[in-house]
């Protein structure tokens, strides 16, 4: 089952999407949908600060180890009906994390998904790829991906997206994960989550820019654009080859309209904006969409659909 997003731009789950006030700010922008921060079974404070570093000079991007701060799924279940009043699809991102209830991860996803569907969300985005928890992300283990998707797709009827890690340094794993997805009714794959285990140093203080996890965190922004394009294109080609009706949503490195155009050419049908939204605030969506439309007109296209997957060989 698909989900229609127009304009084909949304916020990426994570940046400034935790509280109702933040989500309302997103809802009032030109975004095509409202995507929440990944919600977990228990509310979480997240990691100690500093935990987010945004290089706003356009060169690198952002580095974070937030540690999944969020209100807990029961709070989001209450907020979703209010967010729906803005008339845009509400996409609830879901993650598992260690929790006082000691529920196994698969049970956490299943329980949250059921409650959030009941609350009226239009789609679920299963975040299987948080890079900042102690455990290896579920996205790196095909059997765990299968277990979560089996449990959630059994009960849930609304469209399901899956947020994945970059697999650029583990090619065989890409193939195994992509094959696993073919066995389920999935609306879209969102790729990439932030590039894990990255480090930056502030030369003024000679300190690591973030504190948690010994300074290592997930990278987003311009530095990851080519990685994201490669992942979008690999999934797009794989799904085409296997005639799967799974859309690819491109996330990573979009700060100009031209970057979004590259994502569409690589195979994305929707793009999500993370670091740029942190940087520029909600007007980023309007500016990007205007830029995309201008590019389409100047280059003789009448819609984004005409571009999707149309990259040429060199
Ligand atoms: C966090 C970061 C992520 O990239 C993600 O997918 C989920 C959570 C975080 O640290 O909060």
Tab-separated table of C-alpha atoms and ligand atoms in Angstrom:
chain	number	residue	atom	x	y	z
A	1	UNK	CA	0.000	0.000	0.000
A	2	UNK	CA	1.415	3.386	-0.966
A	3	UNK	CA	1.153	6.819	0.564
A	4	UNK	CA	0.944	10.009	-1.470
A	5	UNK	CA	3.109	12.900	-0.315
A	6	UNK	CA	2.773	16.299	-1.977
A	7	UNK	CA	4.961	18.219	-2.290
A	8	UNK	CA	7.311	15.214	-2.251
A	9	UNK	CA	9.389	16.684	0.579
A	10	UNK	CA	9.118	15.986	4.298
A	11	UNK	CA	11.202	16.579	7.375
A	12	UNK	CA	13.493	13.689	8.269
A	13	UNK	CA	12.644	12.032	11.552
A	14	UNK	CA	14.848	13.388	14.323
A	15	UNK	CA	15.721	17.065	14.077
A	16	UNK	CA	13.288	19.293	15.993
A	17	UNK	CA	10.454	16.767	15.830
A	18	UNK	CA	10.137	15.693	19.472
A	19	UNK	CA	7.600	17.993	21.157
A	20	UNK	CA	4.130	19.084	20.050
A	21	UNK	CA	5.438	22.647	19.545
A	22	UNK	CA	8.189	21.403	17.245
A	23	UNK	CA	5.818	19.172	15.303
A	24	UNK	CA	3.308	21.999	14.946
A	25	UNK	CA	6.049	24.200	13.476
A	26	UNK	CA	6.718	21.465	10.913
A	27	UNK	CA	2.997	21.099	10.217
A	28	UNK	CA	2.693	24.828	9.425
A	29	UNK	CA	5.557	24.699	6.903
A	30	UNK	CA	5.389	23.644	3.249
A	31	UNK	CA	6.299	20.049	4.174
A	32	UNK	CA	4.302	17.347	2.410
A	33	UNK	CA	3.965	15.306	5.627
A	34	UNK	CA	4.766	15.530	9.325
A	35	UNK	CA	7.309	12.949	10.503
A	36	UNK	CA	7.839	12.525	14.239
A	37	UNK	CA	11.035	11.856	16.124
A	38	UNK	CA	11.415	8.113	16.652
A	39	UNK	CA	9.214	7.213	19.589
A	40	UNK	CA	10.105	4.459	22.010
A	41	UNK	CA	8.145	2.413	24.510
A	42	UNK	CA	9.332	4.475	27.490
A	43	UNK	CA	9.935	8.247	27.425
A	44	UNK	CA	13.654	9.025	27.186
A	45	UNK	CA	15.809	11.996	28.192
A	46	UNK	CA	18.500	11.001	25.727
A	47	UNK	CA	22.245	11.429	26.078
A	48	UNK	CA	24.131	14.128	28.030
A	49	UNK	CA	24.925	17.361	26.176
A	50	UNK	CA	26.663	18.479	24.067
A	51	UNK	CA	25.052	15.831	21.860
A	52	UNK	CA	24.390	17.697	18.610
A	53	UNK	CA	26.867	19.666	16.550
A	54	UNK	CA	25.755	21.455	13.433
A	55	UNK	CA	28.406	22.945	11.163
A	56	UNK	CA	26.309	25.603	9.591
A	57	UNK	CA	28.968	26.640	7.120
A	58	UNK	CA	27.668	24.214	4.511
A	59	UNK	CA	30.783	22.071	4.362
A	60	UNK	CA	30.195	19.043	6.521
A	61	UNK	CA	26.804	18.997	8.146
A	62	UNK	CA	25.767	17.755	11.548
A	63	UNK	CA	27.034	15.184	13.984
A	64	UNK	CA	24.763	13.807	16.665
A	65	UNK	CA	24.419	11.283	19.402
A	66	UNK	CA	21.080	12.336	20.827
A	67	UNK	CA	20.259	8.964	22.377
A	68	UNK	CA	16.630	8.956	21.257
A	69	UNK	CA	15.140	11.674	23.473
A	70	UNK	CA	11.370	11.452	23.005
A	71	UNK	CA	8.100	11.658	24.915
A	72	UNK	CA	7.302	7.942	24.756
A	73	UNK	CA	4.670	6.456	22.434
A	74	UNK	CA	1.717	7.019	24.749
A	75	UNK	CA	2.240	10.791	24.606
A	76	UNK	CA	2.489	10.698	20.789
A	77	UNK	CA	-0.722	8.675	20.639
A	78	UNK	CA	-2.390	11.690	22.304
A	79	UNK	CA	-0.691	14.243	20.006
A	80	UNK	CA	-1.441	12.549	16.690
A	81	UNK	CA	-5.127	13.557	16.477
A	82	UNK	CA	-4.093	17.210	17.029
A	83	UNK	CA	-1.406	16.981	14.346
A	84	UNK	CA	-3.883	15.483	11.897
A	85	UNK	CA	-5.907	18.691	12.049
A	86	UNK	CA	-3.297	20.296	9.781
A	87	UNK	CA	-4.557	18.082	6.949
A	88	UNK	CA	-1.203	16.504	6.109
A	89	UNK	CA	-0.185	12.871	6.490
A	90	UNK	CA	1.238	12.182	9.938
A	91	UNK	CA	4.049	9.640	9.810
A	92	UNK	CA	5.028	8.178	13.161
A	93	UNK	CA	8.619	7.033	13.441
A	94	UNK	CA	9.097	4.114	15.827
A	95	UNK	CA	12.257	2.717	17.414
A	96	UNK	CA	13.152	0.216	20.088
A	97	UNK	CA	15.479	0.986	22.977
A	98	UNK	CA	16.382	-0.489	26.363
A	99	UNK	CA	13.441	0.207	28.653
A	100	UNK	CA	12.383	-0.489	32.226
A	101	UNK	CA	9.626	-2.781	30.896
A	102	UNK	CA	12.245	-5.166	29.556
A	103	UNK	CA	10.151	-5.940	26.491
A	104	UNK	CA	12.104	-7.530	23.655
A	105	UNK	CA	12.610	-5.134	20.679
A	106	UNK	CA	10.147	-6.973	18.428
A	107	UNK	CA	7.440	-6.639	21.084
A	108	UNK	CA	8.215	-2.951	21.504
A	109	UNK	CA	7.713	-2.317	17.783
A	110	UNK	CA	4.534	-4.407	17.723
A	111	UNK	CA	2.957	-2.718	20.730
A	112	UNK	CA	3.846	0.824	19.670
A	113	UNK	CA	2.727	0.200	16.081
A	114	UNK	CA	-0.683	-1.065	17.193
A	115	UNK	CA	-1.297	1.867	19.539
A	116	UNK	CA	-0.130	4.449	17.015
A	117	UNK	CA	-2.260	3.036	14.208
A	118	UNK	CA	-5.225	3.243	16.574
A	119	UNK	CA	-4.342	6.862	17.362
A	120	UNK	CA	-4.865	7.687	13.672
A	121	UNK	CA	-1.358	7.974	12.202
A	122	UNK	CA	-1.349	7.806	8.405
A	123	UNK	CA	1.809	5.718	8.182
A	124	UNK	CA	4.530	4.212	10.334
A	125	UNK	CA	8.217	4.664	9.685
A	126	UNK	CA	10.037	1.816	11.393
A	127	UNK	CA	13.405	3.188	12.372
A	128	UNK	CA	15.581	0.088	12.371
A	129	UNK	CA	18.831	2.015	12.158
A	130	UNK	CA	19.482	4.297	15.129
A	131	UNK	CA	23.281	4.442	15.239
A	132	UNK	CA	23.550	5.833	18.746
A	133	UNK	CA	22.433	2.995	20.983
A	134	UNK	CA	24.789	0.412	22.436
A	135	UNK	CA	23.387	-2.497	20.421
A	136	UNK	CA	24.124	-3.001	16.742
A	137	UNK	CA	21.142	-1.584	14.821
A	138	UNK	CA	18.454	-4.063	13.727
A	139	UNK	CA	19.044	-2.890	10.148
A	140	UNK	CA	22.398	-4.693	10.185
A	141	UNK	CA	20.873	-8.105	10.834
A	142	UNK	CA	18.491	-9.619	8.238
A	143	UNK	CA	16.902	-12.014	10.735
A	144	UNK	CA	16.057	-9.213	13.126
A	145	UNK	CA	14.665	-7.126	10.263
A	146	UNK	CA	12.496	-10.096	9.314
A	147	UNK	CA	11.315	-10.565	12.902
A	148	UNK	CA	10.252	-6.923	13.296
A	149	UNK	CA	8.538	-6.769	9.902
A	150	UNK	CA	6.711	-10.064	10.484
A	151	UNK	CA	5.377	-8.842	13.809
A	152	UNK	CA	4.349	-5.372	12.652
A	153	UNK	CA	2.920	-6.215	9.217
A	154	UNK	CA	0.798	-8.998	10.764
A	155	UNK	CA	-1.272	-6.508	12.772
A	156	UNK	CA	-0.987	-3.136	11.096
A	157	UNK	CA	-2.983	-2.004	8.059
A	158	UNK	CA	-1.611	1.508	7.477
A	159	UNK	CA	1.398	1.958	5.135
A	160	UNK	CA	4.753	1.034	6.593
A	161	UNK	CA	8.096	2.610	5.751
A	162	UNK	CA	11.462	1.281	6.876
A	163	UNK	CA	14.377	3.584	7.721
A	164	UNK	CA	17.702	1.931	6.953
A	165	UNK	CA	21.404	2.459	7.572
A	166	UNK	CA	23.910	3.065	4.808
A	167	UNK	CA	25.239	-0.317	3.624
A	168	UNK	CA	27.990	1.133	1.484
A	169	UNK	CA	30.779	-0.673	3.315
A	170	UNK	CA	28.964	-4.019	3.589
A	171	UNK	CA	27.757	-4.868	0.043
A	172	UNK	CA	26.598	-8.418	0.754
A	173	UNK	CA	24.425	-7.211	3.596
A	174	UNK	CA	22.659	-4.761	1.288
A	175	UNK	CA	21.549	-7.652	-0.894
A	176	UNK	CA	20.347	-9.721	2.087
A	177	UNK	CA	18.366	-6.856	3.581
A	178	UNK	CA	16.854	-5.868	0.240
A	179	UNK	CA	15.769	-9.486	-0.370
A	180	UNK	CA	14.221	-9.653	3.096
A	181	UNK	CA	12.107	-6.569	2.360
A	182	UNK	CA	10.625	-8.239	-0.736
A	183	UNK	CA	8.761	-10.683	1.510
A	184	UNK	CA	6.660	-7.946	3.122
A	185	UNK	CA	4.098	-5.381	2.121
A	186	UNK	CA	6.141	-2.247	2.618
A	187	UNK	CA	5.263	1.174	1.221
A	188	UNK	CA	8.718	2.704	1.230
A	189	UNK	CA	12.326	2.475	2.278
A	190	UNK	CA	13.861	5.685	3.662
A	191	UNK	CA	17.597	5.755	3.135
A	192	UNK	CA	19.978	6.783	4.631
A	193	UNK	CA	20.010	7.182	8.363
A	194	UNK	CA	23.027	9.128	9.546
A	195	UNK	CA	26.475	7.722	8.750
A	196	UNK	CA	27.485	6.052	12.014
A	197	UNK	CA	30.663	6.341	14.076
A	198	UNK	CA	31.930	9.652	12.821
A	199	UNK	CA	34.051	12.147	14.730
A	200	UNK	CA	34.775	15.856	14.499
A	201	UNK	CA	37.027	18.143	16.496
A	202	UNK	CA	36.625	21.810	17.386
A	203	UNK	CA	40.043	23.367	16.831
A	204	UNK	CA	39.274	26.354	19.068
A	205	UNK	CA	38.896	24.092	22.080
A	206	UNK	CA	40.717	21.022	20.686
A	207	UNK	CA	37.751	19.046	22.000
A	208	UNK	CA	35.541	16.452	20.387
A	209	UNK	CA	32.397	18.256	19.264
A	210	UNK	CA	29.959	15.970	21.117
A	211	UNK	CA	30.234	14.248	24.461
A	212	UNK	CA	28.318	10.911	24.375
A	213	UNK	CA	29.836	7.699	23.085
A	214	UNK	CA	33.389	9.050	23.393
A	215	UNK	CA	32.567	11.740	20.835
A	216	UNK	CA	31.424	9.379	18.076
A	217	UNK	CA	28.082	10.083	16.450
A	218	UNK	CA	25.945	9.976	13.322
A	219	UNK	CA	26.817	12.303	10.448
A	220	UNK	CA	24.232	14.096	8.302
A	221	UNK	CA	24.362	16.944	5.804
A	222	UNK	CA	26.382	17.696	2.660
A	223	UNK	CA	29.178	15.228	3.473
A	224	UNK	CA	26.808	12.251	3.140
A	225	UNK	CA	25.087	13.197	-0.140
A	226	UNK	CA	27.029	10.768	-2.396
A	227	UNK	CA	26.500	7.937	0.100
A	228	UNK	CA	22.769	8.629	0.203
A	229	UNK	CA	22.521	8.834	-3.604
A	230	UNK	CA	24.253	5.475	-3.933
A	231	UNK	CA	21.924	3.805	-1.443
A	232	UNK	CA	18.825	5.327	-3.050
A	233	UNK	CA	19.964	4.143	-6.455
A	234	UNK	CA	20.833	0.619	-5.309
A	235	UNK	CA	17.439	0.130	-3.671
A	236	UNK	CA	15.646	1.689	-6.630
A	237	UNK	CA	17.391	-0.642	-9.092
A	238	UNK	CA	16.879	-3.671	-6.856
A	239	UNK	CA	13.144	-3.025	-6.482
A	240	UNK	CA	12.772	-2.387	-10.231
A	241	UNK	CA	14.575	-5.630	-11.030
A	242	UNK	CA	12.326	-7.598	-8.684
A	243	UNK	CA	9.173	-5.733	-9.727
A	244	UNK	CA	8.523	-4.718	-6.116
A	245	UNK	CA	6.095	-1.872	-5.451
A	246	UNK	CA	8.342	-0.350	-2.780
A	247	UNK	CA	9.118	3.347	-3.110
A	248	UNK	CA	12.496	4.766	-2.156
A	249	UNK	CA	12.576	7.953	-0.106
A	250	UNK	CA	15.884	9.775	-0.270
A	251	UNK	CA	17.428	11.176	2.921
A	252	UNK	CA	20.892	12.628	3.206
A	253	UNK	CA	22.797	15.710	2.222
A	254	UNK	CA	20.062	17.817	0.651
A	255	UNK	CA	20.707	21.527	1.174
A	256	UNK	CA	19.893	22.875	-2.310
A	257	UNK	CA	17.165	22.098	-4.831
A	258	UNK	CA	19.833	20.533	-7.074
A	259	UNK	CA	20.632	17.980	-4.365
A	260	UNK	CA	16.980	16.936	-4.245
A	261	UNK	CA	16.942	16.660	-8.060
A	262	UNK	CA	19.906	14.265	-7.816
A	263	UNK	CA	17.972	12.152	-5.312
A	264	UNK	CA	14.982	11.998	-7.691
A	265	UNK	CA	17.220	11.040	-10.625
A	266	UNK	CA	18.802	8.295	-8.499
A	267	UNK	CA	15.338	6.868	-7.795
A	268	UNK	CA	13.803	8.705	-4.840
A	269	UNK	CA	10.129	9.585	-5.126
A	270	UNK	CA	10.113	11.635	-1.903
A	271	UNK	CA	12.994	13.424	-0.186
A	272	UNK	CA	13.442	14.084	3.513
A	273	UNK	CA	15.330	16.998	5.020
A	274	UNK	CA	17.287	16.693	8.271
A	275	UNK	CA	20.375	18.853	8.736
A	276	UNK	CA	19.047	21.628	6.485
A	277	UNK	CA	15.918	21.900	8.601
A	278	UNK	CA	18.066	22.269	11.730
A	279	UNK	CA	20.057	24.926	9.967
A	280	UNK	CA	17.404	26.966	8.244
A	281	UNK	CA	14.145	26.197	10.021
A	282	UNK	CA	10.758	25.489	8.450
A	283	UNK	CA	11.153	27.872	5.515
A	284	UNK	CA	13.640	25.362	4.087
A	285	UNK	CA	10.738	23.278	2.738
A	286	UNK	CA	9.219	26.156	0.799
A	287	UNK	CA	12.572	27.317	-0.560
A	288	UNK	CA	13.534	23.834	-1.709
A	289	UNK	CA	10.174	23.136	-3.328
A	290	UNK	CA	10.288	26.451	-5.185
A	291	UNK	CA	13.819	25.629	-6.348
A	292	UNK	CA	12.795	22.155	-7.489
A	293	UNK	CA	9.869	23.537	-9.480
A	294	UNK	CA	12.096	26.160	-11.060
A	295	UNK	CA	14.634	23.493	-12.053
A	296	UNK	CA	11.877	21.361	-13.577
A	297	UNK	CA	10.579	24.274	-15.654
A	298	UNK	CA	14.031	25.373	-16.790
A	299	UNK	CA	14.877	21.838	-17.862
A	300	UNK	CA	11.639	21.034	-19.663
A	301	UNK	CA	10.008	18.723	-17.131
A	302	UNK	CA	6.488	19.123	-15.849
A	303	UNK	CA	6.655	16.961	-12.730
A	304	UNK	CA	9.020	15.219	-10.330
A	305	UNK	CA	7.615	11.834	-11.490
A	306	UNK	CA	9.312	12.323	-14.874
A	307	UNK	CA	12.705	12.401	-13.139
A	308	UNK	CA	12.448	9.447	-10.791
A	309	UNK	CA	15.203	6.929	-11.509
A	310	UNK	CA	16.097	8.593	-14.828
A	311	UNK	CA	19.823	9.012	-14.157
A	312	UNK	CA	21.893	8.126	-17.248
A	313	UNK	CA	25.063	6.098	-17.476
A	314	UNK	CA	28.236	8.125	-17.933
B	1	LIG	C1	18.960	9.047	17.081
B	1	LIG	C2	19.738	9.208	15.964
B	1	LIG	C3	19.371	8.576	14.805
B	1	LIG	O1	20.076	8.694	13.642
B	1	LIG	C4	18.246	7.798	14.775
B	1	LIG	O2	17.881	7.157	13.679
B	1	LIG	C5	17.475	7.658	15.894
B	1	LIG	C6	17.852	8.294	17.052
B	1	LIG	C7	19.326	9.666	18.343
B	1	LIG	O3	20.488	9.597	18.744
B	1	LIG	O4	18.416	10.167	19.023
